[in-house]
Amino acid sequence: MSERAASTPQPAPRSDATAHFETLAIRAQAPMSPEHEHSVPLYLTSSFRFDDAEHARALFTEEVAGNIYSRYSNPNTDEFINKLCLLEGGEDGIATASGMSAVFTAIAARVSSGDHVLASRALFGSTHQIFTRILPKWGVTSDYADVSDPSSWERLVKPNTKLIFIETPSNPGLELIDLEWLGAFAKARGIPLVVDNCFATPYLQRPLALGAAISIHSATKYIDGQGRALGGAIIGDRDYIADCRFFARHTGPAMSAFNAWLLSKSLETLAVRMDRHCANALSLAKHFEGHPALESVRYPFLPSHPQHALATRQMSQGGGIVVLVLKGGLEAGRRFLDRVRMVSHSANLGDTRTIVTHPASTTHSKLTPAERQAVAISDGLIRVSVGLEHVADIISDLEQALGS
């Protein structure tokens, strides 16, 4: 391996095709060193030594595998990515410094001036800014398709469309896209489908198995799970990843060895954490559905969700995000946020701690009112990232915050 320790993921000890997710997440590790450590050590080094002049030459020409410089690869980032490849079913991958650097790398590595990108309308605010303000400066255009209107994808795809980019479930509105249908649509036209899989994680949803070429993660969220470290990952098709690796090597959005070490250890508990996140979120959504202070409650595994059937078909559980739409709009939202006690008011999500966010004034504030309305982000919308506390305590705090 030239840029990374192995382009093919290393199997977990005693693992095979039947190994379960939890086993792979725990047992897939970097090779043991001569020190016989049980837990993988940190490799806090900026560079690596060469055996001789020929070894250095062969590494730089990619004729042999090995590490050169931690901006290119490091044993800790290699382990993190190898593990994610196993969990996602990807051929290859790269780690990046943040979720947004993963999003940008996956897009910028594959488009040039004159190209076109087709995306779902419901996107995270910063991703929206890439499409509407950054890519146009390079001569790259984009269009947003409507998830509720399949014909819009056919209408908007162009001969110069170089990729399709979506989130499912979307942030924060929890809109879903049929991955199997869109994967077949993209494959029939030879266009790679890129899926932001941050909300679902590979434990709940595997886009690559449903036709996507690339699955992206903000590892800062559920993969870390404790609000400690920034990180991103791009997993999928080997040729696509090769383009991403070249772009990242020369532009520098590298993940630190320390963050990779933390995130790889965090993957070991992803399954048990997501089980609790999902159970708490479903209980909370059921409790607040029909609450007199709320216009609506959105959660993919609530039967009232308009895409409930799709959610149960392509996700194993509903995820850890619940949307509460308050009556009274902006002022009601402000009162609610100022009244929470135990629950945290923050812009992050996927933490052990329950977090509430008002997207219209924070994460999606750069969108125009019309743009927010188009993706169902009202002034009264509160995104609840349901944590791992006892669900009764979470409900109690949100109940008092909703009080008059």
CSV table of C-alpha atoms in Angstrom, one decimal:
chain,number,residue,atom,x,y,z
A,1,MET,CA,0.0,0.0,0.0
A,2,SER,CA,1.4,3.3,-1.0
A,3,GLU,CA,-0.7,6.0,0.7
A,4,ARG,CA,-2.3,3.8,3.3
A,5,ALA,CA,-1.2,0.6,4.9
A,6,ALA,CA,-3.5,-1.6,2.7
A,7,SER,CA,-5.9,-0.9,-0.1
A,8,THR,CA,-7.7,-4.1,0.9
A,9,PRO,CA,-9.1,-4.1,4.4
A,10,GLN,CA,-7.4,-6.5,6.9
A,11,PRO,CA,-9.8,-9.1,8.3
A,12,ALA,CA,-10.5,-9.4,12.0
A,13,PRO,CA,-8.7,-12.3,13.7
A,14,ARG,CA,-10.7,-15.5,13.1
A,15,SER,CA,-13.3,-13.5,11.2
A,16,ASP,CA,-14.9,-14.6,7.9
A,17,ALA,CA,-17.9,-13.5,5.8
A,18,THR,CA,-20.3,-14.5,8.6
A,19,ALA,CA,-18.7,-12.4,11.3
A,20,HIS,CA,-21.2,-10.1,12.9
A,21,PHE,CA,-20.9,-6.3,12.9
A,22,GLU,CA,-20.0,-6.1,16.6
A,23,THR,CA,-17.2,-8.7,16.3
A,24,LEU,CA,-15.6,-6.9,13.3
A,25,ALA,CA,-15.8,-3.5,15.1
A,26,ILE,CA,-14.0,-4.9,18.1
A,27,ARG,CA,-11.6,-7.5,16.6
A,28,ALA,CA,-10.4,-5.8,13.4
A,29,GLN,CA,-7.1,-4.2,14.5
A,30,ALA,CA,-3.7,-3.2,13.2
A,31,PRO,CA,-1.1,-6.0,13.3
A,32,MET,CA,0.4,-6.5,16.8
A,33,SER,CA,3.9,-5.0,17.2
A,34,PRO,CA,6.8,-6.8,18.8
A,35,GLU,CA,5.6,-5.4,22.2
A,36,HIS,CA,2.6,-7.8,22.1
A,37,GLU,CA,0.1,-5.0,23.1
A,38,HIS,CA,-3.6,-6.0,23.5
A,39,SER,CA,-4.8,-2.5,22.5
A,40,VAL,CA,-3.4,-0.8,19.4
A,41,PRO,CA,-0.8,1.9,20.4
A,42,LEU,CA,-0.7,5.5,19.2
A,43,TYR,CA,1.7,6.3,16.4
A,44,LEU,CA,2.4,9.9,17.1
A,45,THR,CA,5.0,10.5,14.3
A,46,SER,CA,4.9,12.9,11.4
A,47,SER,CA,7.1,10.8,9.2
A,48,PHE,CA,8.5,7.3,8.7
A,49,ARG,CA,12.1,6.0,8.0
A,50,PHE,CA,13.1,4.3,4.8
A,51,ASP,CA,15.2,1.1,4.7
A,52,ASP,CA,17.4,2.5,2.0
A,53,ALA,CA,17.3,4.7,-1.2
A,54,GLU,CA,15.6,2.0,-3.2
A,55,HIS,CA,12.9,1.6,-0.6
A,56,ALA,CA,12.2,5.3,-0.6
A,57,ARG,CA,12.0,5.4,-4.4
A,58,ALA,CA,9.6,2.4,-4.4
A,59,LEU,CA,7.3,3.9,-1.8
A,60,PHE,CA,7.0,7.1,-3.7
A,61,THR,CA,6.3,5.3,-7.0
A,62,GLU,CA,3.7,3.1,-5.2
A,63,GLU,CA,5.5,0.0,-6.2
A,64,VAL,CA,5.6,-1.2,-2.6
A,65,ALA,CA,3.3,-0.8,0.4
A,66,GLY,CA,4.3,1.3,3.4
A,67,ASN,CA,4.1,4.6,5.3
A,68,ILE,CA,5.8,7.8,4.2
A,69,TYR,CA,4.3,10.7,6.0
A,70,SER,CA,1.3,11.0,8.3
A,71,ARG,CA,-0.5,13.4,6.0
A,72,TYR,CA,-0.6,10.5,3.5
A,73,SER,CA,-1.1,7.5,5.9
A,74,ASN,CA,-0.4,6.4,9.5
A,75,PRO,CA,-1.0,3.0,11.2
A,76,ASN,CA,-3.8,4.6,13.3
A,77,THR,CA,-5.7,6.1,10.4
A,78,ASP,CA,-5.1,2.9,8.4
A,79,GLU,CA,-6.7,0.8,11.2
A,80,PHE,CA,-9.7,3.2,11.5
A,81,ILE,CA,-10.4,3.0,7.7
A,82,ASN,CA,-9.8,-0.7,7.4
A,83,LYS,CA,-12.3,-1.3,10.1
A,84,LEU,CA,-14.9,1.1,8.5
A,85,CYS,CA,-14.4,-0.7,5.1
A,86,LEU,CA,-15.3,-4.0,6.8
A,87,LEU,CA,-18.3,-2.5,8.5
A,88,GLU,CA,-19.6,-0.7,5.3
A,89,GLY,CA,-18.6,-3.4,2.8
A,90,GLY,CA,-16.3,-1.0,1.0
A,91,GLU,CA,-13.3,-1.7,-1.2
A,92,ASP,CA,-11.2,1.1,0.1
A,93,GLY,CA,-11.4,4.4,2.0
A,94,ILE,CA,-9.6,7.5,3.4
A,95,ALA,CA,-9.9,9.3,6.7
A,96,THR,CA,-10.1,13.1,6.8
A,97,ALA,CA,-9.9,15.8,9.4
A,98,SER,CA,-13.7,16.4,9.7
A,99,GLY,CA,-17.0,15.4,8.2
A,100,MET,CA,-17.1,18.4,5.9
A,101,SER,CA,-13.6,17.8,4.6
A,102,ALA,CA,-14.8,14.3,3.7
A,103,VAL,CA,-17.9,15.8,1.9
A,104,PHE,CA,-15.7,18.4,0.1
A,105,THR,CA,-13.0,15.9,-0.9
A,106,ALA,CA,-15.6,13.4,-2.2
A,107,ILE,CA,-17.1,16.1,-4.4
A,108,ALA,CA,-14.0,18.1,-5.5
A,109,ALA,CA,-11.9,15.0,-6.4
A,110,ARG,CA,-14.4,14.1,-9.1
A,111,VAL,CA,-15.6,17.4,-10.7
A,112,SER,CA,-14.0,19.9,-13.0
A,113,SER,CA,-15.1,23.1,-14.6
A,114,GLY,CA,-18.1,22.5,-16.8
A,115,ASP,CA,-19.4,19.6,-14.8
A,116,HIS,CA,-22.7,19.2,-13.1
A,117,VAL,CA,-23.8,17.7,-9.8
A,118,LEU,CA,-27.3,16.5,-9.0
A,119,ALA,CA,-28.2,16.5,-5.3
A,120,SER,CA,-31.1,16.0,-3.0
A,121,ARG,CA,-32.7,19.2,-1.9
A,122,ALA,CA,-32.5,18.4,1.9
A,123,LEU,CA,-28.8,18.8,2.8
A,124,PHE,CA,-26.8,20.0,5.8
A,125,GLY,CA,-26.2,23.7,5.7
A,126,SER,CA,-22.4,23.6,4.9
A,127,THR,CA,-23.0,21.1,2.1
A,128,HIS,CA,-25.5,23.4,0.6
A,129,GLN,CA,-22.9,26.2,0.7
A,130,ILE,CA,-20.5,24.0,-1.2
A,131,PHE,CA,-23.0,23.6,-4.0
A,132,THR,CA,-24.3,27.1,-4.1
A,133,ARG,CA,-21.3,29.3,-3.3
A,134,ILE,CA,-18.0,27.4,-3.7
A,135,LEU,CA,-18.4,25.1,-6.7
A,136,PRO,CA,-19.9,27.8,-8.9
A,137,LYS,CA,-16.6,29.7,-8.6
A,138,TRP,CA,-14.9,26.8,-10.3
A,139,GLY,CA,-17.5,26.6,-13.1
A,140,VAL,CA,-19.3,23.6,-11.6
A,141,THR,CA,-23.1,23.7,-11.5
A,142,SER,CA,-25.7,21.8,-9.5
A,143,ASP,CA,-29.4,21.2,-9.2
A,144,TYR,CA,-31.6,19.9,-6.4
A,145,ALA,CA,-34.0,17.1,-7.0
A,146,ASP,CA,-37.2,16.6,-5.0
A,147,VAL,CA,-37.1,13.4,-2.9
A,148,SER,CA,-40.9,13.2,-3.2
A,149,ASP,CA,-40.9,13.4,-7.0
A,150,PRO,CA,-38.9,10.7,-8.7
A,151,SER,CA,-39.4,12.3,-12.1
A,152,SER,CA,-37.4,15.3,-11.0
A,153,TRP,CA,-34.2,13.2,-11.0
A,154,GLU,CA,-34.8,12.1,-14.6
A,155,ARG,CA,-35.6,15.7,-15.6
A,156,LEU,CA,-32.6,17.3,-13.9
A,157,VAL,CA,-29.8,14.8,-14.8
A,158,LYS,CA,-27.6,16.0,-17.6
A,159,PRO,CA,-24.9,14.6,-20.0
A,160,ASN,CA,-22.3,16.4,-17.9
A,161,THR,CA,-23.6,15.2,-14.5
A,162,LYS,CA,-20.5,13.6,-12.8
A,163,LEU,CA,-22.0,12.6,-9.4
A,164,ILE,CA,-25.3,12.4,-7.4
A,165,PHE,CA,-25.0,13.5,-3.8
A,166,ILE,CA,-27.6,12.8,-1.1
A,167,GLU,CA,-28.3,12.6,2.6
A,168,THR,CA,-30.6,10.0,4.0
A,169,PRO,CA,-32.0,10.5,6.6
A,170,SER,CA,-31.5,14.2,6.0
A,171,ASN,CA,-30.2,16.7,8.5
A,172,PRO,CA,-32.4,17.9,10.2
A,173,GLY,CA,-35.7,17.2,8.5
A,174,LEU,CA,-35.3,13.4,8.5
A,175,GLU,CA,-36.4,13.0,4.9
A,176,LEU,CA,-35.5,9.6,3.3
A,177,ILE,CA,-34.5,8.6,-0.2
A,178,ASP,CA,-35.0,5.1,-1.6
A,179,LEU,CA,-31.3,4.0,-1.9
A,180,GLU,CA,-32.1,0.9,-4.0
A,181,TRP,CA,-34.1,2.9,-6.5
A,182,LEU,CA,-31.6,5.8,-6.7
A,183,GLY,CA,-28.7,3.4,-6.8
A,184,ALA,CA,-30.2,1.7,-9.8
A,185,PHE,CA,-31.0,5.0,-11.4
A,186,ALA,CA,-27.4,6.2,-11.0
A,187,LYS,CA,-25.8,3.0,-12.1
A,188,ALA,CA,-27.9,2.8,-15.3
A,189,ARG,CA,-26.4,6.2,-16.3
A,190,GLY,CA,-22.9,5.5,-15.2
A,191,ILE,CA,-23.0,8.2,-12.5
A,192,PRO,CA,-21.6,7.5,-9.0
A,193,LEU,CA,-24.0,7.9,-6.1
A,194,VAL,CA,-22.5,9.5,-3.0
A,195,VAL,CA,-24.4,9.1,0.3
A,196,ASP,CA,-23.9,11.0,3.5
A,197,ASN,CA,-24.6,8.2,5.9
A,198,CYS,CA,-23.8,10.2,9.1
A,199,PHE,CA,-27.3,10.0,10.7
A,200,ALA,CA,-27.6,6.2,10.2
A,201,THR,CA,-24.0,5.0,10.6
A,202,PRO,CA,-23.0,1.6,9.0
A,203,TYR,CA,-24.8,-0.2,11.9
A,204,LEU,CA,-28.2,1.0,10.8
A,205,GLN,CA,-27.8,1.4,7.0
A,206,ARG,CA,-25.3,0.2,4.4
A,207,PRO,CA,-25.7,2.4,1.2
A,208,LEU,CA,-22.9,0.5,-0.7
A,209,ALA,CA,-25.0,-2.7,-0.5
A,210,LEU,CA,-28.0,-0.8,-2.0
A,211,GLY,CA,-26.2,0.7,-5.0
A,212,ALA,CA,-24.1,3.7,-3.8
A,213,ALA,CA,-20.5,4.1,-4.9
A,214,ILE,CA,-19.5,6.1,-1.8
A,215,SER,CA,-20.6,6.3,1.8
A,216,ILE,CA,-19.5,9.4,3.8
A,217,HIS,CA,-19.4,9.9,7.5
A,218,SER,CA,-18.8,12.8,9.9
A,219,ALA,CA,-17.1,10.6,12.4
A,220,THR,CA,-17.4,13.5,14.8
A,221,LYS,CA,-21.0,12.4,15.4
A,222,TYR,CA,-22.1,8.8,16.3
A,223,ILE,CA,-18.8,7.1,15.4
A,224,ASP,CA,-17.0,9.1,18.1
A,225,GLY,CA,-20.2,9.2,20.2
A,226,GLN,CA,-18.8,11.3,23.1
A,227,GLY,CA,-18.2,14.7,21.7
A,228,ARG,CA,-14.4,14.4,21.8
A,229,ALA,CA,-12.9,14.3,18.4
A,230,LEU,CA,-13.3,15.7,14.8
A,231,GLY,CA,-13.1,13.3,11.9
A,232,GLY,CA,-14.5,12.2,8.6
A,233,ALA,CA,-14.4,9.2,6.4
A,234,ILE,CA,-15.0,8.3,2.7
A,235,ILE,CA,-15.6,4.6,2.0
A,236,GLY,CA,-16.5,2.8,-1.2
A,237,ASP,CA,-15.4,2.1,-4.8
A,238,ARG,CA,-11.6,1.6,-5.1
A,239,ASP,CA,-11.2,3.8,-8.2
A,240,TYR,CA,-13.3,6.6,-6.8
A,241,ILE,CA,-11.3,6.5,-3.5
A,242,ALA,CA,-8.1,6.6,-5.6
A,243,ASP,CA,-9.2,10.0,-6.9
A,244,CYS,CA,-10.1,11.2,-3.4
A,245,ARG,CA,-6.7,10.0,-2.0
A,246,PHE,CA,-4.8,11.9,-4.7
A,247,PHE,CA,-6.9,15.1,-3.9
A,248,ALA,CA,-6.4,14.7,-0.2
A,249,ARG,CA,-2.7,14.0,-0.4
A,250,HIS,CA,-2.1,17.2,-2.2
A,251,THR,CA,-4.6,19.5,-0.4
A,252,GLY,CA,-4.0,18.2,3.2
A,253,PRO,CA,-7.3,17.4,5.0
A,254,ALA,CA,-5.6,14.6,7.0
A,255,MET,CA,-7.0,13.1,10.2
A,256,SER,CA,-4.6,13.2,13.1
A,257,ALA,CA,-3.2,9.9,14.4
A,258,PHE,CA,-4.7,10.6,17.9
A,259,ASN,CA,-8.2,11.2,16.5
A,260,ALA,CA,-8.0,8.1,14.4
A,261,TRP,CA,-7.0,6.1,17.5
A,262,LEU,CA,-9.9,7.5,19.5
A,263,LEU,CA,-12.4,6.9,16.6
A,264,SER,CA,-11.2,3.4,16.0
A,265,LYS,CA,-11.7,2.6,19.7
A,266,SER,CA,-15.1,4.3,19.6
A,267,LEU,CA,-16.2,1.9,16.7
A,268,GLU,CA,-15.9,-0.9,19.2
A,269,THR,CA,-19.0,0.3,21.1
A,270,LEU,CA,-20.9,1.8,18.1
A,271,ALA,CA,-23.5,-1.1,18.0
A,272,VAL,CA,-24.4,-1.0,21.7
A,273,ARG,CA,-24.5,2.8,21.7
A,274,MET,CA,-26.8,2.9,18.6
A,275,ASP,CA,-29.1,0.4,20.1
A,276,ARG,CA,-29.6,2.7,23.1
A,277,HIS,CA,-29.8,5.8,21.0
A,278,CYS,CA,-32.5,4.3,18.9
A,279,ALA,CA,-34.5,2.8,21.8
A,280,ASN,CA,-34.5,6.2,23.6
A,281,ALA,CA,-35.4,8.1,20.5
A,282,LEU,CA,-38.3,5.9,19.6
A,283,SER,CA,-39.6,6.1,23.2
A,284,LEU,CA,-39.3,9.9,23.2
A,285,ALA,CA,-40.9,10.3,19.8
A,286,LYS,CA,-43.9,8.1,20.9
A,287,HIS,CA,-44.2,10.1,24.1
A,288,PHE,CA,-44.3,13.5,22.5
A,289,GLU,CA,-46.5,12.6,19.5
A,290,GLY,CA,-49.7,14.5,19.9
A,291,HIS,CA,-48.3,16.8,22.6
A,292,PRO,CA,-50.4,20.0,22.8
A,293,ALA,CA,-47.3,22.3,22.5
A,294,LEU,CA,-46.2,20.6,19.3
A,295,GLU,CA,-47.3,20.9,15.7
A,296,SER,CA,-45.7,17.5,14.9
A,297,VAL,CA,-43.1,15.0,15.8
A,298,ARG,CA,-40.9,13.4,13.1
A,299,TYR,CA,-39.0,10.1,13.5
A,300,PRO,CA,-38.4,7.5,10.8
A,301,PHE,CA,-39.8,4.6,12.8
A,302,LEU,CA,-43.0,6.3,13.8
A,303,PRO,CA,-45.8,5.0,11.7
A,304,SER,CA,-46.9,8.7,11.2
A,305,HIS,CA,-43.6,9.4,9.3
A,306,PRO,CA,-44.6,9.7,5.6
A,307,GLN,CA,-41.7,7.4,4.6
A,308,HIS,CA,-42.1,4.9,7.5
A,309,ALA,CA,-42.3,1.9,5.1
A,310,LEU,CA,-39.1,3.0,3.3
A,311,ALA,CA,-37.3,3.6,6.7
A,312,THR,CA,-38.2,0.1,7.9
A,313,ARG,CA,-37.1,-1.4,4.6
A,314,GLN,CA,-33.6,0.2,4.3
A,315,MET,CA,-32.7,0.9,8.0
A,316,SER,CA,-32.5,-1.6,10.8
A,317,GLN,CA,-33.6,1.0,13.4
A,318,GLY,CA,-34.8,4.6,13.3
A,319,GLY,CA,-31.6,6.4,14.4
A,320,GLY,CA,-31.0,8.8,17.3
A,321,ILE,CA,-32.5,12.0,16.0
A,322,VAL,CA,-36.1,13.2,16.7
A,323,VAL,CA,-37.6,16.4,15.3
A,324,LEU,CA,-40.0,18.4,17.4
A,325,VAL,CA,-41.9,21.2,15.6
A,326,LEU,CA,-43.1,23.7,18.2
A,327,LYS,CA,-46.3,25.7,17.9
A,328,GLY,CA,-45.4,29.4,18.1
A,329,GLY,CA,-42.5,29.4,15.7
A,330,LEU,CA,-39.2,31.3,16.6
A,331,GLU,CA,-40.3,32.7,19.9
A,332,ALA,CA,-41.5,29.3,21.1
A,333,GLY,CA,-38.2,27.8,20.0
A,334,ARG,CA,-36.2,30.3,21.9
A,335,ARG,CA,-38.3,29.8,25.1
A,336,PHE,CA,-37.8,26.1,24.8
A,337,LEU,CA,-34.0,26.3,24.4
A,338,ASP,CA,-33.7,28.7,27.3
A,339,ARG,CA,-35.7,26.5,29.6
A,340,VAL,CA,-33.8,23.1,29.2
A,341,ARG,CA,-31.9,22.1,32.3
A,342,MET,CA,-30.2,18.7,31.9
A,343,VAL,CA,-30.3,18.6,28.1
A,344,SER,CA,-27.5,20.4,26.3
A,345,HIS,CA,-28.0,23.3,23.9
A,346,SER,CA,-25.3,22.7,21.3
A,347,ALA,CA,-24.7,22.4,17.6
A,348,ASN,CA,-23.3,18.9,17.8
A,349,LEU,CA,-25.2,15.6,17.6
A,350,GLY,CA,-24.5,11.9,18.2
A,351,ASP,CA,-23.2,12.4,21.7
A,352,THR,CA,-23.9,10.4,24.8
A,353,ARG,CA,-25.6,13.5,26.1
A,354,THR,CA,-28.9,14.6,24.7
A,355,ILE,CA,-28.5,17.8,22.6
A,356,VAL,CA,-31.1,20.2,21.3
A,357,THR,CA,-30.5,22.5,18.3
A,358,HIS,CA,-32.5,25.2,16.5
A,359,PRO,CA,-31.4,24.7,12.9
A,360,ALA,CA,-33.1,27.8,11.5
A,361,SER,CA,-31.0,30.1,13.6
A,362,THR,CA,-27.8,28.0,13.7
A,363,THR,CA,-26.8,25.1,11.4
A,364,HIS,CA,-29.1,26.2,8.5
A,365,SER,CA,-29.2,29.9,9.2
A,366,LYS,CA,-27.3,30.7,5.9
A,367,LEU,CA,-30.2,29.3,3.9
A,368,THR,CA,-32.8,31.8,2.8
A,369,PRO,CA,-36.3,31.5,4.4
A,370,ALA,CA,-37.5,30.0,1.1
A,371,GLU,CA,-34.7,27.5,1.0
A,372,ARG,CA,-35.4,26.4,4.6
A,373,GLN,CA,-39.1,26.1,3.8
A,374,ALA,CA,-38.3,23.9,0.8
A,375,VAL,CA,-36.6,21.4,3.1
A,376,ALA,CA,-39.2,21.6,5.9
A,377,ILE,CA,-37.1,23.6,8.3
A,378,SER,CA,-39.6,25.8,10.0
A,379,ASP,CA,-38.8,28.5,12.7
A,380,GLY,CA,-40.2,26.2,15.4
A,381,LEU,CA,-38.2,23.1,14.4
A,382,ILE,CA,-36.0,21.7,17.2
A,383,ARG,CA,-33.6,18.9,16.4
A,384,VAL,CA,-33.2,16.5,19.3
A,385,SER,CA,-30.1,14.3,19.3
A,386,VAL,CA,-31.3,11.7,21.8
A,387,GLY,CA,-28.5,10.6,24.2
A,388,LEU,CA,-27.8,7.7,26.4
A,389,GLU,CA,-29.3,9.0,29.6
A,390,HIS,CA,-32.3,7.3,31.1
A,391,VAL,CA,-35.1,8.1,28.7
A,392,ALA,CA,-37.4,9.1,31.6
A,393,ASP,CA,-35.0,11.9,32.6
A,394,ILE,CA,-34.7,13.1,29.0
A,395,ILE,CA,-38.5,13.2,28.6
A,396,SER,CA,-38.9,15.0,32.0
A,397,ASP,CA,-36.6,17.8,31.0
A,398,LEU,CA,-38.1,18.3,27.6
A,399,GLU,CA,-41.6,18.3,29.2
A,400,GLN,CA,-40.8,21.1,31.6
A,401,ALA,CA,-39.1,23.1,28.8
A,402,LEU,CA,-42.3,22.9,26.8
A,403,GLY,CA,-44.4,24.1,29.7
A,404,SER,CA,-46.1,27.5,29.6
